[in-house]
C-alpha cells in the first residue's frame, strides 16, 4: 500500500520526525528548492499537513491544498494557524496539549527566579573575573511577594502550584473567574499590575490576547515589578516593555518568547535587567518526544478514520 503524503511545513523534534517519515511520504517544505512547485505537486492528493506551533499555516496556504483535511501541529499554541479559515473549509486541527504543561511551568519559575536573583548576571560576574574585585550586589527576593498570572489555564495553574511552594501570594487575570480556586481574581489587568510584584503571562496567543499586557499594565507593575513571559510575544506591548525597562518604569523581565522570533530587538539585548531565552519552554527531550508522539497519534487516527486524540477544530 502506498504511504499517504504529508506536507511538513515546520521542523520539529528530529527523532519523532524520523518516525513520521518512516510511516508516510513526507515532503519538507523548508527544504524544497521550489516551494510553489511542491504545493502544486501535492495539490490533488495531500490531505495532511504537519506544522510547528511557531510556523502554523496561513489561509492562502490552505487554499493551495484543496484536498487538505488535517493540520496536525507540534505545540499547544495554535495562534499561527488561521483557525477560522480551517473551520470554514472543514479542515480538522490538532495540537499537543498537556504533555508540555509541567516543563513550560518550570521554565516560568526558572525565569522568575533567574530574573529576580539575577542568575545569568551572576554567571557573567564570575566568568568575567569581577568577583575577584568584590562581591556581586544584593538582589530583590521572591519571598512573600505577590505573583499575578495572566491566564489561569493548564499552564497557568501549574505555575500557580509551583509559586505556592515559594511562599508567594497568587492572583490571576483572565476573562472568567474560576470557581474551583481561591487565588485572587482580577477582571482588570491594570488592577492586577498594581497588586502584583511579579506578572507572568501564561495565556494563549492570538487576537483575543493581543497586547493584553499593555503599557498601562506594565506601568502598574512598576519600577520594582518583574514581568515574565512564557506565552507569546504578541501578548505584551513589546515596544512599551522595552521603553519601561530602559527608563526604570519596569524593574526587570524574564522572557522566553518575543515578537517576530528569532529576531530580538537590540534595545532589549542591550539591557542588563532582562533574562532572555530562545523559546525553550517545552524544549526537553521527554516533552518534545511526547509532543512528537501526539502529532504521530493524531495523524494515525486521521488516516484510520478514528477520532483525533487532541482536536482543536
Ligand atoms: C513550541 C510552544 O516551541 O507549544 C507551544 O505552543 O510555543 C512550544 O511548545 C513550539 O510550538 C514549537 O514550534
PDB file of N, CA and C and ligand atoms in Angstrom, residues 11 52-55 74-78 96 100 104 231-232 279 282 288 291, ligand 1:
ATOM      1  N   UNK A  11       9.743  22.363  10.997  1.00  0.00           N
ATOM      2  CA  UNK A  11      10.611  21.340  11.577  1.00  0.00           C
ATOM      3  C   UNK A  11      10.169  21.040  12.997  1.00  0.00           C
ATOM      4  N   UNK A  52       4.615  23.253  12.777  1.00  0.00           N
ATOM      5  CA  UNK A  52       5.100  23.532  14.133  1.00  0.00           C
ATOM      6  C   UNK A  52       4.354  24.746  14.660  1.00  0.00           C
ATOM      7  N   UNK A  53       4.248  24.837  15.980  1.00  0.00           N
ATOM      8  CA  UNK A  53       3.467  25.906  16.602  1.00  0.00           C
ATOM      9  C   UNK A  53       3.841  27.292  16.101  1.00  0.00           C
ATOM     10  N   UNK A  54       5.131  27.545  15.995  1.00  0.00           N
ATOM     11  CA  UNK A  54       5.585  28.867  15.569  1.00  0.00           C
ATOM     12  C   UNK A  54       5.366  29.111  14.081  1.00  0.00           C
ATOM     13  N   UNK A  55       5.344  28.043  13.285  1.00  0.00           N
ATOM     14  CA  UNK A  55       5.200  28.180  11.820  1.00  0.00           C
ATOM     15  C   UNK A  55       3.724  28.296  11.422  1.00  0.00           C
ATOM     16  N   UNK A  74       2.604  20.726  15.985  1.00  0.00           N
ATOM     17  CA  UNK A  74       3.536  20.380  17.058  1.00  0.00           C
ATOM     18  C   UNK A  74       3.618  21.581  17.987  1.00  0.00           C
ATOM     19  N   UNK A  75       2.873  21.557  19.082  1.00  0.00           N
ATOM     20  CA  UNK A  75       2.818  22.691  20.010  1.00  0.00           C
ATOM     21  C   UNK A  75       1.400  22.824  20.532  1.00  0.00           C
ATOM     22  N   UNK A  76       1.255  23.450  21.699  1.00  0.00           N
ATOM     23  CA  UNK A  76      -0.103  23.638  22.228  1.00  0.00           C
ATOM     24  C   UNK A  76      -0.749  24.880  21.621  1.00  0.00           C
ATOM     25  N   UNK A  77       0.055  25.908  21.371  1.00  0.00           N
ATOM     26  CA  UNK A  77      -0.489  27.168  20.851  1.00  0.00           C
ATOM     27  C   UNK A  77      -0.810  27.045  19.371  1.00  0.00           C
ATOM     28  N   UNK A  78      -2.011  27.441  19.010  1.00  0.00           N
ATOM     29  CA  UNK A  78      -2.423  27.337  17.602  1.00  0.00           C
ATOM     30  C   UNK A  78      -2.663  28.725  16.996  1.00  0.00           C
ATOM     31  N   UNK A  96      -0.780  19.809  20.668  1.00  0.00           N
ATOM     32  CA  UNK A  96      -0.145  18.889  21.625  1.00  0.00           C
ATOM     33  C   UNK A  96      -0.249  19.428  23.058  1.00  0.00           C
ATOM     34  N   UNK A 100       3.210  19.136  27.669  1.00  0.00           N
ATOM     35  CA  UNK A 100       4.262  20.136  27.859  1.00  0.00           C
ATOM     36  C   UNK A 100       4.037  21.040  29.068  1.00  0.00           C
ATOM     37  N   UNK A 104       6.859  23.710  30.740  1.00  0.00           N
ATOM     38  CA  UNK A 104       6.682  25.145  30.471  1.00  0.00           C
ATOM     39  C   UNK A 104       6.527  25.902  31.799  1.00  0.00           C
ATOM     40  N   UNK A 231       4.438  32.856  27.223  1.00  0.00           N
ATOM     41  CA  UNK A 231       3.232  32.658  26.416  1.00  0.00           C
ATOM     42  C   UNK A 231       3.534  32.892  24.935  1.00  0.00           C
ATOM     43  N   UNK A 232       3.385  34.136  24.504  1.00  0.00           N
ATOM     44  CA  UNK A 232       3.702  34.548  23.139  1.00  0.00           C
ATOM     45  C   UNK A 232       4.152  36.003  23.191  1.00  0.00           C
ATOM     46  N   UNK A 279      12.879  30.751  23.366  1.00  0.00           N
ATOM     47  CA  UNK A 279      11.639  29.974  23.243  1.00  0.00           C
ATOM     48  C   UNK A 279      11.891  28.471  23.475  1.00  0.00           C
ATOM     49  N   UNK A 282       9.118  24.270  26.210  1.00  0.00           N
ATOM     50  CA  UNK A 282       8.805  22.832  26.094  1.00  0.00           C
ATOM     51  C   UNK A 282       9.998  22.020  25.597  1.00  0.00           C
ATOM     52  N   UNK A 288       9.486  17.033  24.251  1.00  0.00           N
ATOM     53  CA  UNK A 288       9.463  17.111  22.787  1.00  0.00           C
ATOM     54  C   UNK A 288       9.113  15.743  22.177  1.00  0.00           C
ATOM     55  N   UNK A 291       5.383  15.344  22.633  1.00  0.00           N
ATOM     56  CA  UNK A 291       4.672  16.210  21.676  1.00  0.00           C
ATOM     57  C   UNK A 291       4.706  15.584  20.278  1.00  0.00           C
TER      58      UNK A 291
HETATM   59  C1  LIG B   1       6.962  25.046  20.906  1.00  0.00           C
HETATM   60  C2  LIG B   1       5.058  26.354  22.017  1.00  0.00           C
HETATM   61  O1  LIG B   1       8.234  25.610  20.997  1.00  0.00           O
HETATM   62  O2  LIG B   1       3.565  24.590  22.382  1.00  0.00           O
HETATM   63  C3  LIG B   1       3.705  25.759  22.077  1.00  0.00           C
HETATM   64  O3  LIG B   1       2.733  26.480  21.817  1.00  0.00           O
HETATM   65  O4  LIG B   1       5.199  27.513  21.940  1.00  0.00           O
HETATM   66  C4  LIG B   1       6.260  25.487  22.122  1.00  0.00           C
HETATM   67  O5  LIG B   1       5.997  24.370  22.881  1.00  0.00           O
HETATM   68  C5  LIG B   1       6.506  25.366  19.558  1.00  0.00           C
HETATM   69  O6  LIG B   1       5.178  25.153  19.329  1.00  0.00           O
HETATM   70  C6  LIG B   1       7.310  24.558  18.556  1.00  0.00           C
HETATM   71  O7  LIG B   1       7.124  25.053  17.316  1.00  0.00           O
END
